[in-house]
PDB file of C-alpha atoms and ligand atoms in Angstrom:
ATOM      1  CA  MET B   1       2.293 -12.620 -17.055  1.00  0.00           C
ATOM      2  CA  GLY B   2       1.150  -9.126 -18.083  1.00  0.00           C
ATOM      3  CA  ASN B   3       1.002  -6.043 -15.920  1.00  0.00           C
ATOM      4  CA  MET B   4      -0.472  -5.293 -12.690  1.00  0.00           C
ATOM      5  CA  ILE B   5      -0.751  -1.601 -13.231  1.00  0.00           C
ATOM      6  CA  GLU B   6      -1.004   0.391 -16.379  1.00  0.00           C
ATOM      7  CA  LEU B   7      -1.406   4.263 -16.130  1.00  0.00           C
ATOM      8  CA  SER B   8      -1.630   6.353 -19.275  1.00  0.00           C
ATOM      9  CA  ASP B   9      -1.870  10.006 -19.755  1.00  0.00           C
ATOM     10  CA  LEU B  10      -3.009  10.432 -16.217  1.00  0.00           C
ATOM     11  CA  GLU B  11      -4.187  13.866 -15.061  1.00  0.00           C
ATOM     12  CA  ARG B  12      -5.508  15.015 -11.602  1.00  0.00           C
ATOM     13  CA  THR B  13      -6.465  18.470 -10.873  1.00  0.00           C
ATOM     14  CA  TYR B  14      -7.745  19.728  -7.455  1.00  0.00           C
ATOM     15  CA  ARG B  15     -10.197  22.587  -7.777  1.00  0.00           C
ATOM     16  CA  THR B  16     -10.465  24.704  -4.601  1.00  0.00           C
ATOM     17  CA  GLY B  17     -11.460  28.261  -3.762  1.00  0.00           C
ATOM     18  CA  GLY B  18      -8.079  29.443  -4.681  1.00  0.00           C
ATOM     19  CA  GLY B  19      -8.221  28.028  -8.169  1.00  0.00           C
ATOM     20  CA  ALA B  20      -7.136  24.872  -9.932  1.00  0.00           C
ATOM     21  CA  LEU B  21      -4.112  22.886  -8.880  1.00  0.00           C
ATOM     22  CA  THR B  22      -2.916  20.293 -11.378  1.00  0.00           C
ATOM     23  CA  VAL B  23      -1.000  17.693  -9.368  1.00  0.00           C
ATOM     24  CA  LEU B  24      -0.407  14.960 -11.938  1.00  0.00           C
ATOM     25  CA  LYS B  25      -0.193  15.535 -15.690  1.00  0.00           C
ATOM     26  CA  HIS B  26       0.584  13.317 -18.669  1.00  0.00           C
ATOM     27  CA  LEU B  27       1.618  10.695 -16.229  1.00  0.00           C
ATOM     28  CA  ASP B  28       2.469   7.143 -17.632  1.00  0.00           C
ATOM     29  CA  PHE B  29       3.404   4.093 -15.529  1.00  0.00           C
ATOM     30  CA  THR B  30       3.610   0.353 -15.847  1.00  0.00           C
ATOM     31  CA  LEU B  31       4.179  -2.150 -13.097  1.00  0.00           C
ATOM     32  CA  PRO B  32       4.781  -5.666 -14.313  1.00  0.00           C
ATOM     33  CA  ARG B  33       3.332  -8.358 -11.978  1.00  0.00           C
ATOM     34  CA  GLY B  34       5.431  -9.360  -9.002  1.00  0.00           C
ATOM     35  CA  GLU B  35       7.521  -6.077  -9.096  1.00  0.00           C
ATOM     36  CA  TRP B  36       8.301  -3.886  -6.107  1.00  0.00           C
ATOM     37  CA  CYS B  37       8.482  -0.264  -7.024  1.00  0.00           C
ATOM     38  CA  CYS B  38       9.473   2.513  -4.568  1.00  0.00           C
ATOM     39  CA  ILE B  39       8.100   6.105  -5.272  1.00  0.00           C
ATOM     40  CA  PHE B  40      10.212   9.105  -4.007  1.00  0.00           C
ATOM     41  CA  GLY B  41       9.050  12.568  -4.255  1.00  0.00           C
ATOM     42  CA  ALA B  42       9.068  15.970  -2.358  1.00  0.00           C
ATOM     43  CA  SER B  43       6.262  16.706   0.033  1.00  0.00           C
ATOM     44  CA  GLY B  44       3.308  17.892  -1.914  1.00  0.00           C
ATOM     45  CA  SER B  45       4.485  16.378  -5.260  1.00  0.00           C
ATOM     46  CA  GLY B  46       1.302  14.225  -5.561  1.00  0.00           C
ATOM     47  CA  LYS B  47       2.484  10.906  -4.169  1.00  0.00           C
ATOM     48  CA  THR B  48      -0.578  10.168  -2.013  1.00  0.00           C
ATOM     49  CA  THR B  49      -2.846  11.359  -4.828  1.00  0.00           C
ATOM     50  CA  LEU B  50      -1.213   8.915  -7.249  1.00  0.00           C
ATOM     51  CA  LEU B  51      -1.381   5.937  -4.803  1.00  0.00           C
ATOM     52  CA  ASN B  52      -4.978   6.758  -4.225  1.00  0.00           C
ATOM     53  CA  LEU B  53      -5.647   6.682  -7.857  1.00  0.00           C
ATOM     54  CA  MET B  54      -3.931   3.280  -8.124  1.00  0.00           C
ATOM     55  CA  GLY B  55      -6.035   1.998  -5.300  1.00  0.00           C
ATOM     56  CA  THR B  56      -9.344   3.264  -6.900  1.00  0.00           C
ATOM     57  CA  LEU B  57      -9.869   5.551  -3.911  1.00  0.00           C
ATOM     58  CA  GLU B  58      -9.803   8.591  -6.309  1.00  0.00           C
ATOM     59  CA  THR B  59     -10.778   9.126  -9.934  1.00  0.00           C
ATOM     60  CA  PRO B  60      -8.629  10.934 -12.512  1.00  0.00           C
ATOM     61  CA  ASP B  61      -9.680  13.971 -14.470  1.00  0.00           C
ATOM     62  CA  ALA B  62      -8.190  12.439 -17.625  1.00  0.00           C
ATOM     63  CA  GLY B  63      -6.269   9.234 -18.629  1.00  0.00           C
ATOM     64  CA  HIS B  64      -6.633   5.562 -17.922  1.00  0.00           C
ATOM     65  CA  ILE B  65      -6.085   3.330 -15.011  1.00  0.00           C
ATOM     66  CA  VAL B  66      -5.874  -0.465 -15.545  1.00  0.00           C
ATOM     67  CA  ILE B  67      -5.316  -2.597 -12.603  1.00  0.00           C
ATOM     68  CA  ASP B  68      -4.844  -6.295 -12.954  1.00  0.00           C
ATOM     69  CA  GLY B  69      -6.395  -6.098 -16.482  1.00  0.00           C
ATOM     70  CA  CYS B  70      -9.485  -4.126 -15.267  1.00  0.00           C
ATOM     71  CA  ASP B  71     -10.345  -0.603 -16.502  1.00  0.00           C
ATOM     72  CA  VAL B  72     -11.287   0.675 -12.996  1.00  0.00           C
ATOM     73  CA  ALA B  73     -13.002   3.844 -14.327  1.00  0.00           C
ATOM     74  CA  LYS B  74     -15.770   1.556 -15.666  1.00  0.00           C
ATOM     75  CA  LEU B  75     -16.563   0.195 -12.108  1.00  0.00           C
ATOM     76  CA  ASN B  76     -19.404   1.746 -10.146  1.00  0.00           C
ATOM     77  CA  ARG B  77     -18.766   2.507  -6.500  1.00  0.00           C
ATOM     78  CA  ALA B  78     -19.961  -0.898  -5.131  1.00  0.00           C
ATOM     79  CA  ASP B  79     -17.829  -2.787  -7.691  1.00  0.00           C
ATOM     80  CA  ALA B  80     -14.827  -0.574  -7.014  1.00  0.00           C
ATOM     81  CA  ALA B  81     -15.240  -1.219  -3.281  1.00  0.00           C
ATOM     82  CA  ARG B  82     -15.228  -4.996  -4.088  1.00  0.00           C
ATOM     83  CA  PHE B  83     -12.344  -4.815  -6.311  1.00  0.00           C
ATOM     84  CA  ARG B  84     -10.371  -2.989  -3.650  1.00  0.00           C
ATOM     85  CA  ARG B  85     -11.311  -5.523  -0.945  1.00  0.00           C
ATOM     86  CA  GLU B  86     -10.324  -8.508  -3.130  1.00  0.00           C
ATOM     87  CA  LYS B  87      -7.265  -7.346  -4.944  1.00  0.00           C
ATOM     88  CA  ILE B  88      -5.639  -4.528  -3.010  1.00  0.00           C
ATOM     89  CA  GLY B  89      -3.967  -4.205   0.363  1.00  0.00           C
ATOM     90  CA  PHE B  90      -3.340  -0.754   1.772  1.00  0.00           C
ATOM     91  CA  ILE B  91      -0.776   0.272   4.382  1.00  0.00           C
ATOM     92  CA  PHE B  92      -0.829   3.974   5.585  1.00  0.00           C
ATOM     93  CA  GLN B  93       1.800   6.068   7.393  1.00  0.00           C
ATOM     94  CA  ALA B  94      -0.773   6.762  10.168  1.00  0.00           C
ATOM     95  CA  TYR B  95      -1.869   3.009  10.473  1.00  0.00           C
ATOM     96  CA  HIS B  96      -5.578   3.766  10.474  1.00  0.00           C
ATOM     97  CA  LEU B  97      -6.518   0.994  12.945  1.00  0.00           C
ATOM     98  CA  LEU B  98      -9.961   1.057  14.541  1.00  0.00           C
ATOM     99  CA  PRO B  99      -9.405   2.106  18.113  1.00  0.00           C
ATOM    100  CA  GLU B 100     -12.285   0.413  19.792  1.00  0.00           C
ATOM    101  CA  PHE B 101     -11.335  -3.111  18.418  1.00  0.00           C
ATOM    102  CA  SER B 102      -8.558  -5.489  19.524  1.00  0.00           C
ATOM    103  CA  VAL B 103      -5.517  -6.288  17.284  1.00  0.00           C
ATOM    104  CA  LEU B 104      -7.089  -9.570  16.291  1.00  0.00           C
ATOM    105  CA  GLU B 105     -10.530  -7.985  15.435  1.00  0.00           C
ATOM    106  CA  ASN B 106      -8.907  -5.223  13.467  1.00  0.00           C
ATOM    107  CA  VAL B 107      -7.207  -7.803  11.175  1.00  0.00           C
ATOM    108  CA  ALA B 108     -10.049 -10.374  11.168  1.00  0.00           C
ATOM    109  CA  LEU B 109     -12.632  -7.698  10.303  1.00  0.00           C
ATOM    110  CA  ALA B 110     -10.940  -7.208   6.770  1.00  0.00           C
ATOM    111  CA  GLY B 111     -11.750 -10.840   6.098  1.00  0.00           C
ATOM    112  CA  ARG B 112     -15.257 -10.553   7.440  1.00  0.00           C
ATOM    113  CA  MET B 113     -15.972  -7.586   5.127  1.00  0.00           C
ATOM    114  CA  ALA B 114     -14.784  -9.665   2.105  1.00  0.00           C
ATOM    115  CA  GLY B 115     -17.262 -12.448   3.140  1.00  0.00           C
ATOM    116  CA  MET B 116     -15.003 -14.797   5.180  1.00  0.00           C
ATOM    117  CA  SER B 117     -16.699 -16.827   7.959  1.00  0.00           C
ATOM    118  CA  ARG B 118     -15.969 -15.748  11.528  1.00  0.00           C
ATOM    119  CA  HIS B 119     -14.004 -18.890  12.148  1.00  0.00           C
ATOM    120  CA  ALA B 120     -11.843 -18.610   8.982  1.00  0.00           C
ATOM    121  CA  ALA B 121     -11.279 -14.958   9.553  1.00  0.00           C
ATOM    122  CA  ILE B 122     -10.048 -15.497  13.107  1.00  0.00           C
ATOM    123  CA  GLN B 123      -7.895 -18.312  12.010  1.00  0.00           C
ATOM    124  CA  ARG B 124      -6.198 -16.447   9.137  1.00  0.00           C
ATOM    125  CA  ALA B 125      -5.811 -13.285  11.274  1.00  0.00           C
ATOM    126  CA  THR B 126      -4.194 -15.342  13.986  1.00  0.00           C
ATOM    127  CA  GLU B 127      -1.640 -16.732  11.627  1.00  0.00           C
ATOM    128  CA  LEU B 128      -0.851 -13.478   9.981  1.00  0.00           C
ATOM    129  CA  LEU B 129      -0.344 -11.865  13.399  1.00  0.00           C
ATOM    130  CA  SER B 130       1.969 -14.591  14.332  1.00  0.00           C
ATOM    131  CA  ARG B 131       3.908 -13.924  11.130  1.00  0.00           C
ATOM    132  CA  VAL B 132       4.402 -10.389  12.151  1.00  0.00           C
ATOM    133  CA  GLN B 133       5.249 -11.420  15.648  1.00  0.00           C
ATOM    134  CA  LEU B 134       2.231 -10.026  17.437  1.00  0.00           C
ATOM    135  CA  ASP B 135       0.959 -13.432  18.825  1.00  0.00           C
ATOM    136  CA  GLN B 136       1.346 -12.022  22.344  1.00  0.00           C
ATOM    137  CA  ARG B 137      -0.731  -8.841  21.527  1.00  0.00           C
ATOM    138  CA  LEU B 138      -3.993 -10.328  20.120  1.00  0.00           C
ATOM    139  CA  ASP B 139      -6.297  -8.733  22.709  1.00  0.00           C
ATOM    140  CA  HIS B 140      -4.498  -5.297  22.912  1.00  0.00           C
ATOM    141  CA  ARG B 141      -6.234  -2.175  21.639  1.00  0.00           C
ATOM    142  CA  PRO B 142      -4.178  -0.121  19.023  1.00  0.00           C
ATOM    143  CA  SER B 143      -3.589   2.535  21.799  1.00  0.00           C
ATOM    144  CA  GLU B 144      -1.843  -0.081  23.792  1.00  0.00           C
ATOM    145  CA  LEU B 145       0.683  -0.838  21.044  1.00  0.00           C
ATOM    146  CA  SER B 146       3.954   0.858  20.077  1.00  0.00           C
ATOM    147  CA  GLY B 147       3.996   2.555  16.659  1.00  0.00           C
ATOM    148  CA  GLY B 148       5.941  -0.393  15.155  1.00  0.00           C
ATOM    149  CA  GLU B 149       3.411  -2.849  16.535  1.00  0.00           C
ATOM    150  CA  GLN B 150       0.513  -0.881  15.137  1.00  0.00           C
ATOM    151  CA  GLN B 151       2.199  -0.893  11.747  1.00  0.00           C
ATOM    152  CA  ARG B 152       2.671  -4.544  11.965  1.00  0.00           C
ATOM    153  CA  THR B 153      -1.025  -4.959  12.752  1.00  0.00           C
ATOM    154  CA  ALA B 154      -1.792  -2.893   9.621  1.00  0.00           C
ATOM    155  CA  ILE B 155       0.455  -5.084   7.524  1.00  0.00           C
ATOM    156  CA  ALA B 156      -1.318  -8.111   8.745  1.00  0.00           C
ATOM    157  CA  ARG B 157      -4.592  -6.505   7.897  1.00  0.00           C
ATOM    158  CA  ALA B 158      -3.337  -5.535   4.359  1.00  0.00           C
ATOM    159  CA  LEU B 159      -2.541  -9.056   3.665  1.00  0.00           C
ATOM    160  CA  MET B 160      -5.775 -10.612   5.176  1.00  0.00           C
ATOM    161  CA  ASN B 161      -7.596 -11.156   1.773  1.00  0.00           C
ATOM    162  CA  ARG B 162      -4.444 -12.315  -0.158  1.00  0.00           C
ATOM    163  CA  PRO B 163      -4.133  -9.178  -2.256  1.00  0.00           C
ATOM    164  CA  LYS B 164      -2.350  -9.160  -5.593  1.00  0.00           C
ATOM    165  CA  LEU B 165      -1.256  -5.594  -5.131  1.00  0.00           C
ATOM    166  CA  LEU B 166       0.042  -3.944  -1.948  1.00  0.00           C
ATOM    167  CA  LEU B 167      -0.051  -0.109  -1.784  1.00  0.00           C
ATOM    168  CA  ALA B 168       1.987   1.531   0.920  1.00  0.00           C
ATOM    169  CA  ASP B 169       1.995   5.209   1.690  1.00  0.00           C
ATOM    170  CA  GLU B 170       5.281   6.047   3.761  1.00  0.00           C
ATOM    171  CA  PRO B 171       4.831   2.800   5.991  1.00  0.00           C
ATOM    172  CA  THR B 172       7.924   3.722   8.074  1.00  0.00           C
ATOM    173  CA  GLY B 173       7.331   7.554   8.085  1.00  0.00           C
ATOM    174  CA  ASN B 174       6.096   7.681  11.709  1.00  0.00           C
ATOM    175  CA  LEU B 175       8.683   5.147  13.019  1.00  0.00           C
ATOM    176  CA  ASP B 176      12.121   5.559  14.535  1.00  0.00           C
ATOM    177  CA  GLU B 177      15.084   4.041  12.538  1.00  0.00           C
ATOM    178  CA  GLN B 178      15.320   0.882  14.426  1.00  0.00           C
ATOM    179  CA  THR B 179      11.565   0.201  14.252  1.00  0.00           C
ATOM    180  CA  GLY B 180      11.597   1.119  10.545  1.00  0.00           C
ATOM    181  CA  LEU B 181      14.347  -1.410   9.898  1.00  0.00           C
ATOM    182  CA  ALA B 182      12.133  -4.201  11.646  1.00  0.00           C
ATOM    183  CA  ILE B 183       9.227  -3.310   9.345  1.00  0.00           C
ATOM    184  CA  LEU B 184      11.764  -3.466   6.409  1.00  0.00           C
ATOM    185  CA  GLU B 185      12.910  -6.935   7.435  1.00  0.00           C
ATOM    186  CA  LEU B 186       9.167  -7.948   7.636  1.00  0.00           C
ATOM    187  CA  LEU B 187       8.464  -6.676   4.092  1.00  0.00           C
ATOM    188  CA  VAL B 188      11.564  -8.317   2.602  1.00  0.00           C
ATOM    189  CA  ASP B 189      10.556 -11.583   4.258  1.00  0.00           C
ATOM    190  CA  LEU B 190       6.950 -11.249   2.971  1.00  0.00           C
ATOM    191  CA  ARG B 191       8.201 -10.606  -0.516  1.00  0.00           C
ATOM    192  CA  ARG B 192      10.378 -13.790  -0.269  1.00  0.00           C
ATOM    193  CA  ASN B 193       7.303 -15.824   0.541  1.00  0.00           C
ATOM    194  CA  GLU B 194       5.009 -14.139  -1.868  1.00  0.00           C
ATOM    195  CA  PRO B 195       6.995 -13.506  -5.139  1.00  0.00           C
ATOM    196  CA  ASP B 196       3.770 -12.874  -7.108  1.00  0.00           C
ATOM    197  CA  LEU B 197       2.748  -9.853  -4.948  1.00  0.00           C
ATOM    198  CA  SER B 198       3.113  -6.559  -6.658  1.00  0.00           C
ATOM    199  CA  ILE B 199       4.117  -3.608  -4.364  1.00  0.00           C
ATOM    200  CA  VAL B 200       4.045   0.114  -4.841  1.00  0.00           C
ATOM    201  CA  MET B 201       5.555   1.913  -1.884  1.00  0.00           C
ATOM    202  CA  ILE B 202       5.997   5.659  -1.230  1.00  0.00           C
ATOM    203  CA  THR B 203       8.955   6.140   1.045  1.00  0.00           C
ATOM    204  CA  HIS B 204      11.822   8.356   1.922  1.00  0.00           C
ATOM    205  CA  ASN B 205      13.594   5.362   3.292  1.00  0.00           C
ATOM    206  CA  LEU B 206      16.723   4.520   1.299  1.00  0.00           C
ATOM    207  CA  ASP B 207      16.913   1.035   2.853  1.00  0.00           C
ATOM    208  CA  LEU B 208      13.511   0.201   1.545  1.00  0.00           C
ATOM    209  CA  ALA B 209      14.455   1.562  -1.896  1.00  0.00           C
ATOM    210  CA  ARG B 210      17.688  -0.706  -1.968  1.00  0.00           C
ATOM    211  CA  PHE B 211      15.544  -3.822  -1.387  1.00  0.00           C
ATOM    212  CA  SER B 212      12.957  -2.911  -3.988  1.00  0.00           C
ATOM    213  CA  ASP B 213      13.257  -3.836  -7.706  1.00  0.00           C
ATOM    214  CA  ARG B 214      12.905  -0.368  -9.030  1.00  0.00           C
ATOM    215  CA  VAL B 215      12.762   3.297  -7.922  1.00  0.00           C
ATOM    216  CA  VAL B 216      10.928   6.180  -9.558  1.00  0.00           C
ATOM    217  CA  THR B 217      10.596   9.740  -8.503  1.00  0.00           C
ATOM    218  CA  LEU B 218       7.498  11.958  -8.854  1.00  0.00           C
ATOM    219  CA  SER B 219       8.107  15.524  -9.769  1.00  0.00           C
ATOM    220  CA  GLY B 220       6.470  18.038 -12.154  1.00  0.00           C
ATOM    221  CA  GLY B 221       3.400  15.792 -12.250  1.00  0.00           C
ATOM    222  CA  LYS B 222       5.249  12.758 -13.874  1.00  0.00           C
ATOM    223  CA  LEU B 223       7.238   9.785 -12.779  1.00  0.00           C
ATOM    224  CA  ASN B 224      10.820   9.405 -13.788  1.00  0.00           C
ATOM    225  CA  GLU B 225      12.843   6.278 -13.561  1.00  0.00           C
ATOM    226  CA  VAL B 226      15.965   6.101 -11.391  1.00  0.00           C
ATOM    227  CA  PRO B 227      18.453   3.745 -12.918  1.00  0.00           C
ATOM    228  CA  LYS B 228      19.190   0.933 -10.421  1.00  0.00           C
ATOM    229  CA  GLU B 229      22.889   1.732 -10.146  1.00  0.00           C
ATOM    230  CA  GLU B 230      22.085   5.229  -9.015  1.00  0.00           C
ATOM    231  CA  ASN B 231      19.667   4.072  -6.195  1.00  0.00           C
ATOM    232  CA  HIS B 232      22.404   4.373  -3.699  1.00  0.00           C
ATOM    233  CA  GLY B 233      23.018   8.077  -4.524  1.00  0.00           C
ATOM    234  CA  LEU B 234      19.463   8.990  -3.848  1.00  0.00           C
TER     235      LEU B 234
HETATM  236  N1  ADP E   1      -8.463  17.074  -1.624  1.00  0.00           N
HETATM  237  C1  ADP E   1      -7.687  17.886  -1.997  1.00  0.00           C
HETATM  238  N2  ADP E   1      -8.066  19.174  -2.398  1.00  0.00           N
HETATM  239  C2  ADP E   1      -7.176  20.130  -2.775  1.00  0.00           C
HETATM  240  N3  ADP E   1      -5.796  19.942  -2.795  1.00  0.00           N
HETATM  241  C3  ADP E   1      -5.324  18.784  -2.447  1.00  0.00           C
HETATM  242  C4  ADP E   1      -6.211  17.735  -2.110  1.00  0.00           C
HETATM  243  N4  ADP E   1      -5.408  16.709  -1.723  1.00  0.00           N
HETATM  244  C5  ADP E   1      -4.186  17.069  -1.976  1.00  0.00           C
HETATM  245  N5  ADP E   1      -4.107  18.296  -2.400  1.00  0.00           N
HETATM  246  C6  ADP E   1      -2.933  19.121  -2.866  1.00  0.00           C
HETATM  247  O1  ADP E   1      -2.242  18.323  -3.774  1.00  0.00           O
HETATM  248  C7  ADP E   1      -0.836  18.336  -3.700  1.00  0.00           C
HETATM  249  C8  ADP E   1      -0.389  16.853  -3.612  1.00  0.00           C
HETATM  250  O2  ADP E   1      -0.872  16.282  -2.504  1.00  0.00           O
HETATM  251  P1  ADP E   1      -0.337  14.814  -2.097  1.00  0.00           P
HETATM  252  O3  ADP E   1      -0.791  13.887  -3.139  1.00  0.00           O
HETATM  253  O4  ADP E   1      -1.009  14.583  -0.704  1.00  0.00           O
HETATM  254  O5  ADP E   1       1.161  15.061  -2.009  1.00  0.00           O
HETATM  255  P2  ADP E   1       2.396  14.116  -1.311  1.00  0.00           P
HETATM  256  O6  ADP E   1       1.736  12.830  -0.790  1.00  0.00           O
HETATM  257  O7  ADP E   1       3.399  13.935  -2.296  1.00  0.00           O
HETATM  258  O8  ADP E   1       2.824  14.970  -0.197  1.00  0.00           O
HETATM  259  C9  ADP E   1      -0.521  19.111  -2.375  1.00  0.00           C
HETATM  260  O9  ADP E   1      -0.229  20.418  -2.759  1.00  0.00           O
HETATM  261  C10 ADP E   1      -1.926  19.276  -1.612  1.00  0.00           C
HETATM  262  O10 ADP E   1      -2.045  20.292  -0.927  1.00  0.00           O
HETATM  263 MG1   MG E   2       1.527  11.897   1.069  1.00  0.00          MG
END
């Protein structure tokens, strides 16, 4: 089976006018394939930085990042972009949909960028949008959707290229409790259908944590395991 993610002795320091800020230091983390891990941590603790490193969107100052057996530091920009498109699905708190495109186009475009034919991309996007119960919204623009509908569109987009790894940064952070629960149900359902998918999710949502396999907290630049039986006390 092997691991989907291996991080060792990772360090990330931001250098700004005010000096150097070390956000992550001596960080180790392993995610076995098919595992769903939730990351908790205070605002500013470095969660987004860590997720961006896992997603090859940023590079570390020290340490190693191996994703699906690939030492991603060795990839050039173009290869890293291809690696991301083929292997990783991203879900962001702020959805990041393209405002001038329809729901269907937003999802289908992810497939087109990965080389899918127009026909195949539209077919898969339509299927995924039906899975997230947006079949009645295909022609809407993002601005014509509720927050929950925008996030469901973003989830369909993240799944477009059948990623092996799903990275989600506070996916229910902008949603009310009820809508957040609907997104949770969708993710639990997705997980049931795709047991091989590995998921790393930053969240403050205790319900999401309960449905995951494992919870870690980020503090002091490192990840700490939260024993399963203590999840409920988080
Ligand atoms: N590009 C950047 N340049 C300088 N500092 C940054 C940059 N990105 C993030 N930071 C700082 O690093 C810390 C961690 O940020 P972030 O990873 O976004 O935290 P979190 O997602 O846990 O709230 C914060 O204090 C933030 O201000
Ligand atoms: Mg963040």
